[in-house]
Coordinates of C-alpha atoms and ligand atoms in Angstrom, one line a residue:
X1158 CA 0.0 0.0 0.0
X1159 CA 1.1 3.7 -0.7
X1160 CA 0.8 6.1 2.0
X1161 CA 0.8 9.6 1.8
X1162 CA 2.1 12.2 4.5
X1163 CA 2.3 15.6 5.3
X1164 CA 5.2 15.9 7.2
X1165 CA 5.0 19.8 9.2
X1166 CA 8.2 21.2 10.2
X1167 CA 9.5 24.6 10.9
X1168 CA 12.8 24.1 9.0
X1169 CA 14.2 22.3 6.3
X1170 CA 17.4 21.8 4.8
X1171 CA 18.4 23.3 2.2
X1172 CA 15.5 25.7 2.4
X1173 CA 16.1 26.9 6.0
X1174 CA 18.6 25.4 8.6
X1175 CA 19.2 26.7 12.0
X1176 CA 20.2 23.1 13.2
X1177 CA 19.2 19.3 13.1
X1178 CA 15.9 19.4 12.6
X1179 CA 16.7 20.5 9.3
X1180 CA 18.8 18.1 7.9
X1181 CA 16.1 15.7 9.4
X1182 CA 13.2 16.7 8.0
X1183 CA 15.3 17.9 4.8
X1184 CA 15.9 13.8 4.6
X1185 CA 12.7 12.1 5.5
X1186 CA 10.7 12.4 2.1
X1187 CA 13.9 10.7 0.5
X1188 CA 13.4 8.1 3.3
X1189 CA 10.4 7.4 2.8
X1190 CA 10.1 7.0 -0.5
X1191 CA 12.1 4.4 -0.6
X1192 CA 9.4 2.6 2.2
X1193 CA 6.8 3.4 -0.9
X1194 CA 5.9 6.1 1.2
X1195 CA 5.1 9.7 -0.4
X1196 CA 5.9 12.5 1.9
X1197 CA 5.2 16.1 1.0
X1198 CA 6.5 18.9 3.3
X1199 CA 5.1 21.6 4.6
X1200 CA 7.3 25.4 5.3
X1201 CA 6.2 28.5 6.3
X1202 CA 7.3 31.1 3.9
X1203 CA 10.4 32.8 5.2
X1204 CA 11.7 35.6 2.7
X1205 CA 14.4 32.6 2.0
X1206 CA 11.9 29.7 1.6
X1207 CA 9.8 32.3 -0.9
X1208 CA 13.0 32.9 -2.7
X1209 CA 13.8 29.6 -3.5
X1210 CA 10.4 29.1 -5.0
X1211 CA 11.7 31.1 -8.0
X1212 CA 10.4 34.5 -8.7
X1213 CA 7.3 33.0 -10.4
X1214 CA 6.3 30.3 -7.4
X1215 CA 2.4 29.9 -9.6
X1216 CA -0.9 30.1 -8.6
X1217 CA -1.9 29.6 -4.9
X1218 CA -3.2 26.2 -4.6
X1219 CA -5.2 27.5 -1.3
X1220 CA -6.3 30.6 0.4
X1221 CA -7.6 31.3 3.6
X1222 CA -8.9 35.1 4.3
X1223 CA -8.4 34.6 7.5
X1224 CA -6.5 31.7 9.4
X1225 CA -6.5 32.4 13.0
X1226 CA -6.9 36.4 11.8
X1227 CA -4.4 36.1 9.2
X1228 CA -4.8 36.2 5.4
X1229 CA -2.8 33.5 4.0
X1230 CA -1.9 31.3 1.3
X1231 CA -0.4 28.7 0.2
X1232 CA 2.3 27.8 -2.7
X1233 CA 3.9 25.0 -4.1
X1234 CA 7.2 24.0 -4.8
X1235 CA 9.5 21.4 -4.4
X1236 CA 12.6 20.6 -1.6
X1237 CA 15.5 18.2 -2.7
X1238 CA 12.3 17.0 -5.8
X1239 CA 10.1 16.2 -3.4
X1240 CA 6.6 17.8 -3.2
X1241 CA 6.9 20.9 -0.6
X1242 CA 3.6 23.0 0.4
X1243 CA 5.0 26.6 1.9
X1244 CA 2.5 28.5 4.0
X1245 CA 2.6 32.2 3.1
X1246 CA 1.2 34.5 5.5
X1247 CA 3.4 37.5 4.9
X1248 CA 2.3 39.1 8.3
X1249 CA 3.7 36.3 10.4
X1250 CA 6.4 34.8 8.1
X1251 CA 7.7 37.4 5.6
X1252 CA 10.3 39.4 7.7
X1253 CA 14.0 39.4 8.1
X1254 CA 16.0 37.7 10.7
X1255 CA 15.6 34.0 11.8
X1256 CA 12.9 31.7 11.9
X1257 CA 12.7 31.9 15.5
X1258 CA 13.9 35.4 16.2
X1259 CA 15.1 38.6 15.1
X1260 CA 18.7 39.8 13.6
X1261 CA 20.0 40.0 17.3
X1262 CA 18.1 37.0 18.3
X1263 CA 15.8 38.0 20.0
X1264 CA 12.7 35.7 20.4
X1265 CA 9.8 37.3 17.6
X1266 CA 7.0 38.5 20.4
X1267 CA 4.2 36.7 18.5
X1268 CA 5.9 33.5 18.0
X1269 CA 2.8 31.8 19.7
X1270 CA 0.6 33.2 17.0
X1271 CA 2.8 32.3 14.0
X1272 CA 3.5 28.7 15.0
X1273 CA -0.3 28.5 15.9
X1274 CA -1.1 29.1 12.4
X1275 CA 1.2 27.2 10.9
X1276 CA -0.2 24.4 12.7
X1277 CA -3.9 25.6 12.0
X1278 CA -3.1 25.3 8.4
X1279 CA -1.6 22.0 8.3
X1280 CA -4.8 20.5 10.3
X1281 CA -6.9 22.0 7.8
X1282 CA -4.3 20.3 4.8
X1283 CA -4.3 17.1 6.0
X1284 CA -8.0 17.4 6.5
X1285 CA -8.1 17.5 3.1
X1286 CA -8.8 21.0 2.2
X1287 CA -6.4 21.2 -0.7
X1288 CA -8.1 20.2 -3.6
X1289 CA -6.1 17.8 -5.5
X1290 CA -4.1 16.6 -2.2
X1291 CA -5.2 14.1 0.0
X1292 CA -3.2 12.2 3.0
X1293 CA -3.2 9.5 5.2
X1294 CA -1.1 10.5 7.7
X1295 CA 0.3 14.1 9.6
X1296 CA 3.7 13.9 10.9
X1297 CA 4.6 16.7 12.9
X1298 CA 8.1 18.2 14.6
X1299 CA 8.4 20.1 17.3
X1300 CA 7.2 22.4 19.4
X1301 CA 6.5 24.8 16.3
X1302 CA 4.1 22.0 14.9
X1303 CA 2.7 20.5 18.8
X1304 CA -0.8 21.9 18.0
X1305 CA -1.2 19.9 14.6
X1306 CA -2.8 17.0 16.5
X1307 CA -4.7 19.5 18.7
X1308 CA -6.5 20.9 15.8
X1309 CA -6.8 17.5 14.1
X1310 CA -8.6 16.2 17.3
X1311 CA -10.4 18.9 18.5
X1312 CA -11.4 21.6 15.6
X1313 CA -11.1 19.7 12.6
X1314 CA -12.1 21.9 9.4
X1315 CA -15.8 21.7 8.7
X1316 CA -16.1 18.3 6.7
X1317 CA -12.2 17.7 6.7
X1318 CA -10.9 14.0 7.4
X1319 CA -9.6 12.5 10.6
X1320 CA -6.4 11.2 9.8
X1321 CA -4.4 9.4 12.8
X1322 CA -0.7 12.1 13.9
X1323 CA 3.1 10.9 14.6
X1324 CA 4.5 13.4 16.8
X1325 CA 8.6 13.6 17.4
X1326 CA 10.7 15.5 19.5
X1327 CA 13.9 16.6 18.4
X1328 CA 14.3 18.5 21.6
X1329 CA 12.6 18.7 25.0
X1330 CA 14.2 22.0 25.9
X1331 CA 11.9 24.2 23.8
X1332 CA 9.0 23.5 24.9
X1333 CA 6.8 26.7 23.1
X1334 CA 5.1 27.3 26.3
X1335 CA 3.3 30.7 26.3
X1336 CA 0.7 32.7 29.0
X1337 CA -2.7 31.1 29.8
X1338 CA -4.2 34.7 28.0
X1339 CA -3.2 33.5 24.4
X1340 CA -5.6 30.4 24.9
X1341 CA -8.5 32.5 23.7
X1342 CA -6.8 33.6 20.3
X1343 CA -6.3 29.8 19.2
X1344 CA -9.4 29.1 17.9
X1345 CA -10.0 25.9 20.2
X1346 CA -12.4 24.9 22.2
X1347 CA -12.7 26.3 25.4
X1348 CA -13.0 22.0 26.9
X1349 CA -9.1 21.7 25.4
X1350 CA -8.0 23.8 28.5
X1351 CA -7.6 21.2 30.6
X1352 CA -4.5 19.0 31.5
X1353 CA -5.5 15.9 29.1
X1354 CA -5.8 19.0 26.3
X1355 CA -3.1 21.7 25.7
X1356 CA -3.2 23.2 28.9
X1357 CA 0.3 22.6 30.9
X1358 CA 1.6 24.4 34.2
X1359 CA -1.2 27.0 34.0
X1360 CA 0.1 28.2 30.5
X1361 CA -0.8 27.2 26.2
X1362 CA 2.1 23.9 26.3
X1363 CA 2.7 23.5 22.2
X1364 CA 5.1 20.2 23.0
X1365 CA 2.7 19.3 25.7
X1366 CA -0.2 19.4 23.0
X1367 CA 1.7 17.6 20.6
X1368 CA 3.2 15.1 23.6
X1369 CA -0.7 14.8 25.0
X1370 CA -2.6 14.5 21.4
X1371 CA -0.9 12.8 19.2
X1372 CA -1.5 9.2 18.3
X1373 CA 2.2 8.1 18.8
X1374 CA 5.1 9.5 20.2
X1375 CA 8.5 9.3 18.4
X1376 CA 12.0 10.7 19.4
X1377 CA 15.6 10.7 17.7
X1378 CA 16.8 8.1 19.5
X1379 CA 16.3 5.2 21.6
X1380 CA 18.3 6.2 24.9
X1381 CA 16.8 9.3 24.9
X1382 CA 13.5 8.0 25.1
X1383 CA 14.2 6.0 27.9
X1384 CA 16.2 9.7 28.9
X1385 CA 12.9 11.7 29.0
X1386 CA 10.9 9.6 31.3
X1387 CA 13.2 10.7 34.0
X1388 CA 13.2 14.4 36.3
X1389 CA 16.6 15.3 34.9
X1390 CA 16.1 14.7 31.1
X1391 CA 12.2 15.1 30.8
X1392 CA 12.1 18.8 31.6
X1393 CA 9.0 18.7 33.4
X1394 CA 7.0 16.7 31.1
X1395 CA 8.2 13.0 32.1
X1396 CA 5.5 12.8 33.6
X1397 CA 3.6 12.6 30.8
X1398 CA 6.2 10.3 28.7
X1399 CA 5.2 7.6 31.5
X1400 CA 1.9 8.5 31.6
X1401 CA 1.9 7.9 27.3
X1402 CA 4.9 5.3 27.3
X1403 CA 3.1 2.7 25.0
X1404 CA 3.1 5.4 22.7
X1405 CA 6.8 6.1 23.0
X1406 CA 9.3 5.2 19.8
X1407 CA 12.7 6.0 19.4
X1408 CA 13.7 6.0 16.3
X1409 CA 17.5 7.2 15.4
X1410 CA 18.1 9.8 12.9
X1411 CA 19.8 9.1 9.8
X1412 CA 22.5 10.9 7.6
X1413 CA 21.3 12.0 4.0
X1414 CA 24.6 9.9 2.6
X1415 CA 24.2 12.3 -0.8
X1416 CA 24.3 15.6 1.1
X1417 CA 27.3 13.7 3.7
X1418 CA 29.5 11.7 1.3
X1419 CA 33.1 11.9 1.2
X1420 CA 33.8 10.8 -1.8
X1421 CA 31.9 13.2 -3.7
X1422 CA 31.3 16.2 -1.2
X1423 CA 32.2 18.9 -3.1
X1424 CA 32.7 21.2 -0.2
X1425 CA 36.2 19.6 0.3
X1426 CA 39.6 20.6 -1.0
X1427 CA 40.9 16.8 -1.2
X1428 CA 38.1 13.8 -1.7
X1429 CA 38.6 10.4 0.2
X1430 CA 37.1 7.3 1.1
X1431 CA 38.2 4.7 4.2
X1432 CA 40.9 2.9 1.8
X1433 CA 42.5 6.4 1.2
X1434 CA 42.3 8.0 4.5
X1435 CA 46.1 10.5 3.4
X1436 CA 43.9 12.3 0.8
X1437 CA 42.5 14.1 4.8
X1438 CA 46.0 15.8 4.5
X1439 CA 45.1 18.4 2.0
X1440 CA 41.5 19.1 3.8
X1441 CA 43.7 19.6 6.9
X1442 CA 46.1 22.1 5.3
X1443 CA 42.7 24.1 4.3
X1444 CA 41.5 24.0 8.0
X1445 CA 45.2 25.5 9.1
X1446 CA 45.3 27.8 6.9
X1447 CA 41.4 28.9 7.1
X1448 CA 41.7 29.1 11.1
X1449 CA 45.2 30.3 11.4
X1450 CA 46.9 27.6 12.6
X1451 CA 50.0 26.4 12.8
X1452 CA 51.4 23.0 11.4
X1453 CA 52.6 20.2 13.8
X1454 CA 52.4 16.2 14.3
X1455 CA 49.4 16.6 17.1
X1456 CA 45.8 15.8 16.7
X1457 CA 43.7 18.2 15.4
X1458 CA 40.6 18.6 17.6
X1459 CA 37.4 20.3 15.9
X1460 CA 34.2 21.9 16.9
X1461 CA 30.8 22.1 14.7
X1462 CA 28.0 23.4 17.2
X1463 CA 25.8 25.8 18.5
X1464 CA 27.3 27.1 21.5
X1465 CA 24.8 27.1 23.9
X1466 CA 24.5 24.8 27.6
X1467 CA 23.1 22.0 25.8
X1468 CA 26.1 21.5 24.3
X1469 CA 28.3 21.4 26.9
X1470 CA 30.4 24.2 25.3
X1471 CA 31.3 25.9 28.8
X1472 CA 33.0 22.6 29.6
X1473 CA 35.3 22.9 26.7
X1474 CA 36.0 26.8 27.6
X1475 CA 37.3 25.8 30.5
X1476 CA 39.6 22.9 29.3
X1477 CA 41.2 24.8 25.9
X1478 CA 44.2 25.5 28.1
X1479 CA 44.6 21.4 28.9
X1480 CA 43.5 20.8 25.5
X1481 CA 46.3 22.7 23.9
X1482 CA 48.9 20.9 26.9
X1483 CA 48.4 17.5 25.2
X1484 CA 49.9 19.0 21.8
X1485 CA 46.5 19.7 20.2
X1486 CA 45.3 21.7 18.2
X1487 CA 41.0 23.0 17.9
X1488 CA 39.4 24.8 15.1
X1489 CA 36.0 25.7 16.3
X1490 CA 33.0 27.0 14.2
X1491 CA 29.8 27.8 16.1
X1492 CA 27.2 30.6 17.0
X1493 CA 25.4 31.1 20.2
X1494 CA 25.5 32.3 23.3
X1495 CA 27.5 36.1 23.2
X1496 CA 29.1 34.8 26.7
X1497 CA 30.8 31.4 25.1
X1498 CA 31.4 33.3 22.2
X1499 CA 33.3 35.9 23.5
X1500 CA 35.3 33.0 25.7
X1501 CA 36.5 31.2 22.7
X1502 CA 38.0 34.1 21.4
X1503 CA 39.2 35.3 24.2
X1504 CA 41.1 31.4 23.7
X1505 CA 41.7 32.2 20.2
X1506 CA 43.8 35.2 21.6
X1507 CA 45.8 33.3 24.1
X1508 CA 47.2 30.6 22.1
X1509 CA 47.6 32.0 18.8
X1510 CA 48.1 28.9 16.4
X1511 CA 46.8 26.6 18.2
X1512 CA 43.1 27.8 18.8
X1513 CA 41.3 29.2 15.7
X1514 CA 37.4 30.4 16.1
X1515 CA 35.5 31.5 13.8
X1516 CA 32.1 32.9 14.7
X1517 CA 29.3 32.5 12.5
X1518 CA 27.2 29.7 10.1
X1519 CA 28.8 28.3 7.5
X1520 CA 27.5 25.2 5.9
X1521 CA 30.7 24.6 3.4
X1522 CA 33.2 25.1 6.5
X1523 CA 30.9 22.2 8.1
X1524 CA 32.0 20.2 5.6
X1525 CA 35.1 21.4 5.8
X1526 CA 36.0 21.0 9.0
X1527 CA 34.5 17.3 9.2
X1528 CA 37.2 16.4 6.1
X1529 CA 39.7 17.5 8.0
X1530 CA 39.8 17.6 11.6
X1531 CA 41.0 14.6 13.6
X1532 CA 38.0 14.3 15.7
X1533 CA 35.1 15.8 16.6
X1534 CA 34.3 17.1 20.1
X1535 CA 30.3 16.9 21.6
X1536 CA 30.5 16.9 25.1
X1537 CA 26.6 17.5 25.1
X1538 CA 24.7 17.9 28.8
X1539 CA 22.0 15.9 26.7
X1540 CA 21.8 15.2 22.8
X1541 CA 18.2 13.8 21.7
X1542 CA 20.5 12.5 18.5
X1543 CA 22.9 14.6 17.6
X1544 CA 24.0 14.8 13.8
X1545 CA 27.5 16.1 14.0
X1546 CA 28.8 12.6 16.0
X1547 CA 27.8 11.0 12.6
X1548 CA 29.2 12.8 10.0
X1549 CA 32.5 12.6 11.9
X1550 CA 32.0 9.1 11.5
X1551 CA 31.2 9.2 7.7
X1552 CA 34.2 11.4 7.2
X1553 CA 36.9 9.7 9.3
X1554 CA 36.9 12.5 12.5
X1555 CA 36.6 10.5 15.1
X1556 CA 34.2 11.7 17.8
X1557 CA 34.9 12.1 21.4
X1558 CA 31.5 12.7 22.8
X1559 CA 29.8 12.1 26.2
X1560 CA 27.6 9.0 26.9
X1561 CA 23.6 10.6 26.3
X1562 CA 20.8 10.4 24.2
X1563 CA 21.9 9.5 20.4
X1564 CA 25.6 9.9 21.6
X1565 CA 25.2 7.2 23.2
X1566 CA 23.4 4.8 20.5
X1567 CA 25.8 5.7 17.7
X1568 CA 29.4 5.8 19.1
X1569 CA 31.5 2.7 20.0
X1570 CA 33.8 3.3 22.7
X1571 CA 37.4 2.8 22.6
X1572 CA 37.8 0.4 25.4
X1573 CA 39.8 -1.9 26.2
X1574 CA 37.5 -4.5 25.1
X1575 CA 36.2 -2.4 22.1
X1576 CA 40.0 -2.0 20.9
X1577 CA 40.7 -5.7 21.2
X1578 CA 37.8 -6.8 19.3
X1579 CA 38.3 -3.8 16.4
X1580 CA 34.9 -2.6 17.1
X1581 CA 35.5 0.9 18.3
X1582 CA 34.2 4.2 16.6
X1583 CA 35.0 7.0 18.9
X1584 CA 35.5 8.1 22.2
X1585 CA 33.0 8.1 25.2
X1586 CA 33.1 10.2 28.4
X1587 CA 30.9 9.8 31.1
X1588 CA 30.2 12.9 32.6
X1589 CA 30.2 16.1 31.4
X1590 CA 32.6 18.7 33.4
X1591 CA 35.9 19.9 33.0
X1592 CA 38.2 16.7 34.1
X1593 CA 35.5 14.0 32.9
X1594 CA 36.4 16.2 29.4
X1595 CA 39.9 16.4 29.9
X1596 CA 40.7 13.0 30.1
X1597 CA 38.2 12.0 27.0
X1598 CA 41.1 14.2 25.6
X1599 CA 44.0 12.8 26.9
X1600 CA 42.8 9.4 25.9
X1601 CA 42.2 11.0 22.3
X1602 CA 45.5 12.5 21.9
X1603 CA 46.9 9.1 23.2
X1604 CA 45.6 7.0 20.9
X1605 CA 45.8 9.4 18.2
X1606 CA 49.6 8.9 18.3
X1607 CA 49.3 5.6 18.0
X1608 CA 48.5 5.5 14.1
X1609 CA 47.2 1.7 13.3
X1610 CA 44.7 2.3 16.3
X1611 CA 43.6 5.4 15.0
X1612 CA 43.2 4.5 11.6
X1613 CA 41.5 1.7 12.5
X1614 CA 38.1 3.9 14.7
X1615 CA 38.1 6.1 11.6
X1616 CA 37.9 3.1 9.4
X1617 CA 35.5 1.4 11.6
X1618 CA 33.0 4.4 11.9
X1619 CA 33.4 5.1 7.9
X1620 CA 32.1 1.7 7.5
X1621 CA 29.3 2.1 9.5
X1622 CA 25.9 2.0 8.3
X1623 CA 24.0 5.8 9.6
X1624 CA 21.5 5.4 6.4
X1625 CA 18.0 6.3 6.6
X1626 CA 17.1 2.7 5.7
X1627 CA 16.8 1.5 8.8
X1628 CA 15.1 4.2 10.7
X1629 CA 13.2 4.9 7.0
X1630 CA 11.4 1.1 7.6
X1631 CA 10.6 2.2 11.2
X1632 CA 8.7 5.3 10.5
X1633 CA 6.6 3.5 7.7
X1634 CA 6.1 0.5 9.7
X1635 CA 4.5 3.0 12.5
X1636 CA 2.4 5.0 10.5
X1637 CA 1.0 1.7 8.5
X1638 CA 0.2 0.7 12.3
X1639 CA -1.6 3.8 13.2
X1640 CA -3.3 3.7 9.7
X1641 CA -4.8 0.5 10.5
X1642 CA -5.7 0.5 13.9
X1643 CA -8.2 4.1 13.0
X1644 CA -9.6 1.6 10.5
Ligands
ADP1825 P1 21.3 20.5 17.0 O1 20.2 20.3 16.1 O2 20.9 20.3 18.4 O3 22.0 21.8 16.8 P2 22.6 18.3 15.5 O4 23.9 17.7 15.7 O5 21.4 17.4 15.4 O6 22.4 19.4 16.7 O7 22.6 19.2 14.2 C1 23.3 20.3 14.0 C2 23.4 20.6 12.5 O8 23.7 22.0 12.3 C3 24.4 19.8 11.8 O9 24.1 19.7 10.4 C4 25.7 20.7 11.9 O10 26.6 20.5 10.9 C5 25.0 22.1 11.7 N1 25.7 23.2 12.4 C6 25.7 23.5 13.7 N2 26.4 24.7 13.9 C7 26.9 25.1 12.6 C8 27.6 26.2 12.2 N3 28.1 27.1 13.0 N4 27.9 26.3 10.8 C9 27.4 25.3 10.0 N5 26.7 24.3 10.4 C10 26.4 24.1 11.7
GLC1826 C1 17.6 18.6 17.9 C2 18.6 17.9 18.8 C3 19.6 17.0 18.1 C4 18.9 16.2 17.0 C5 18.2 17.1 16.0 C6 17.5 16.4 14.9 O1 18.0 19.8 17.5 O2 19.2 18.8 19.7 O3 20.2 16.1 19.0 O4 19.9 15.5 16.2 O5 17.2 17.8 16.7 O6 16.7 15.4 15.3

């Protein structure tokens, strides 16, 4: 049977990227396809989604005159040849800055309303208001799309369909919770403010709604859903993972192997695959020479990351100094936080040569860096997947990341046992603070001076299998379930 599936997300690569959720959703209808499932995507119209449609995008293939307030529209295009649906409601969408906030990044004030809307839409297009378009299934991401199943369920469009809702959560931490005021504005019923509805701690909880509504439950990947059931990882809303854990599925992100391919990434000054691991030599020089620093026998360390808590990035602050004592190098590229920002370069200045930083988003340096760089530090407080661990492993920069979430599922360990058997990948801490980091370093330089070791993790990881074809036949094999058992 064919299925088709309106997956709703905020971002999409190579439309719009802020981070993972991107690349993910940028991969899935590729997935899918190959599961015989057809997935079309729906955007909100950015000024660089709109762009992208070409300067003639056609004829609206829907208009509202007023969603939630708003008039809107919506256009058709295509993302990576797949069928894309963008949501143009210039009021809400059409304005520079990010999706999420302004030039100095700054939350947008009515963030509630646009995400609302969004979500109102895609209700009413998986309803089947969209002449032409017809689906079996929505799957939604995020706290930007948490009201989808709240709509589906509870204000369905005047003669729409009821079509059964996957829900995943790519990240606990934002949570889109807003005052109890905007409730009104949301055009829902006034029996959805209630703790089984959208209500949550006395405030309009878009996760929670999308946590509380929607047939199943998915996340990135499977440690982190046992991760969220507990105080520490479930950011007040375990109890409701318990509460819903039949409905639980962790289900762990793939790599789009044509975007992520050394062999053909043309993004990289030398191209390479695991039998010719010296062609790395050249995309090293680049990374010297890009970041300033200076050449020497020691293990180039690398960052790709926002800089942000999350990502344990204050932990590496603090140990650049130790980093550099080991005879290493780091070449860090990363936005976030002004604070960690500013402490970076403030290492950048101290050890000229050996520290480079550059501040700022830049997709080809991603690349870049990955073809270069020795390995790849995530110390990460908690990582629902995390997407840079495995393009380190597809490009032969070994990662040295801490033991959580999707770190933990997709990184083999270099331990004693590991090394004996030729199994490991990478490098595992187990806590995340200064000397827990140090000595994951320490134990990386180590082992990186012993070269038939090392070649053998990078070796090992390229060889790995981080497809979509797995995870591809999970997500099909779910929504057939939740197909069938609506009937
Ligand atoms: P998260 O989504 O939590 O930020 P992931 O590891 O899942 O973490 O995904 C991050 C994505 O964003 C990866 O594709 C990574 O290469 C990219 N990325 C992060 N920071 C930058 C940056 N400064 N420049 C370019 N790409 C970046
Ligand atoms: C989130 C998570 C990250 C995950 C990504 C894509 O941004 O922080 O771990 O890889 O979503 O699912």
């Amino acid at each position: 049977m064919s299925l088709k599936v309106l997956s709703v997300a905020s971002e999409a690569a190579p439309l719009v990227k802020t981070g993972g959720l991107a690349d993910v959703a940028g991969a899935l209808p590729a997935a899918l396809a190959a599961q015989g499932v057809g997935v079309t995507t729906l955007l909100p119209g950015y000024p660089s989604v709109l762009a992208k449609l070409g300067p003639k995008p056609g004829r609206a293939v829907h208009k509202w005159d007023a969603l939630l307030g708003t008039p809107a529209r919506l256009l058709a295009g295509t993302l990576g040849g797949y069928p894309l649906l963008v949501l143009d409601a210039r009021a809400l969408f059409n304005r520079e800055g990010g999706p999420y906030a302004d030039a100095s990044g700054r939350d947008w004030d009515d963030n509630w309303r646009r995400f609302a809307t969004f979500a109102r839409a895609a209700a009413d297009i998986a309803g089947g208001a969209v002449k032409g378009r017809s689906f079996d299934l929505v799957h939604a991401h995020d706290w930007q799309s948490g009201l989808v199943p709240a709509y589906l369920r509870f204000a369905p469009q005047a003669g729409g369909r009821t079509v059964p809702s996957v829900f995943t959560i790519h990240n606990m931490a934002f949570q889109g919770y807003y005052d109890a005021e905007v409730f009104a504005q949301l055009g829902l019923p006034a029996s959805t403010w209630t703790v089984d509805g959208v209500e949550s701690y006395g405030g309009v909880g878009f996760l929670k709604a999308g946590m509380q509504l929607a047939d199943a439950i998915t996340t990135v990947s499977p440690t982190y859903a046992g991760e969220i059931r507990s105080v520490e990882f479930g950011m007040g809303l375990e109890g409701l993972v318990l509460a819903r854990s039949n409905r639980v599925h962790g289900i762990l992100n793939g790599i789009d192997t044509a975007e992520w391919n050394p062999a053909t990434d043309p993004h990289l000054a030398a191209r390479f695959a695991a039998g010719k691991l010296a062609a790395r030599r050249k995309n090293k020089r680049a990374i010297e020479q890009t970041f300033g620093l200076t050449r020497d026998d020691g293990p180039l360390f690398i960052v790709v990351s926002r800089l942000t808590w999350q990502k344990g990035m204050d932990v590496l602050a603090e140990v650049i100094d130790h980093l550099v004592g080991t005879g290493g190098r780091l070449a860090l590229l990363g936005t976030g936080d002004a604070e960690l920002e500013q402490r970076f370069l403030a290492a950048a200045a101290r050890h000229p040569g050996r520290v480079g930083v550059r501040i700022g988003y830049d997709e080809a340096l991603a690349h870049g860096l990955q073809g270069g760089g020795d390995a790849i530090l995530i110390p990460s407080r908690f990582e629902p997947c995390g997407l840079t661990q495995l393009y380190g492993l597809a490009y032969g920069c070994v990662p040295l990341v801490s033991r959580t979430g999707g770190l933990a599922d997709t990184v083999i360990d270099a331990n004693p046992a590991a090394l004996a058997a030729g199994v490991a990948t990478g490098i595992q801490i187990n806590a995340v603070n200064p000397a827990a980091l140090a000595s994951g370093i320490s134990r990386a330089a180590q082992l990186y001076h012993q070269p038939g070791a090392w070649k053998r993790l990078q070796t090992n990881g390229m060889k790995a299998d981080f497809s979509w074809r797995a995870s591809g036949a999970a997500y099909a094999a779910l929504y057939r379930q939740l197909i069938e058992e609506q009937g």
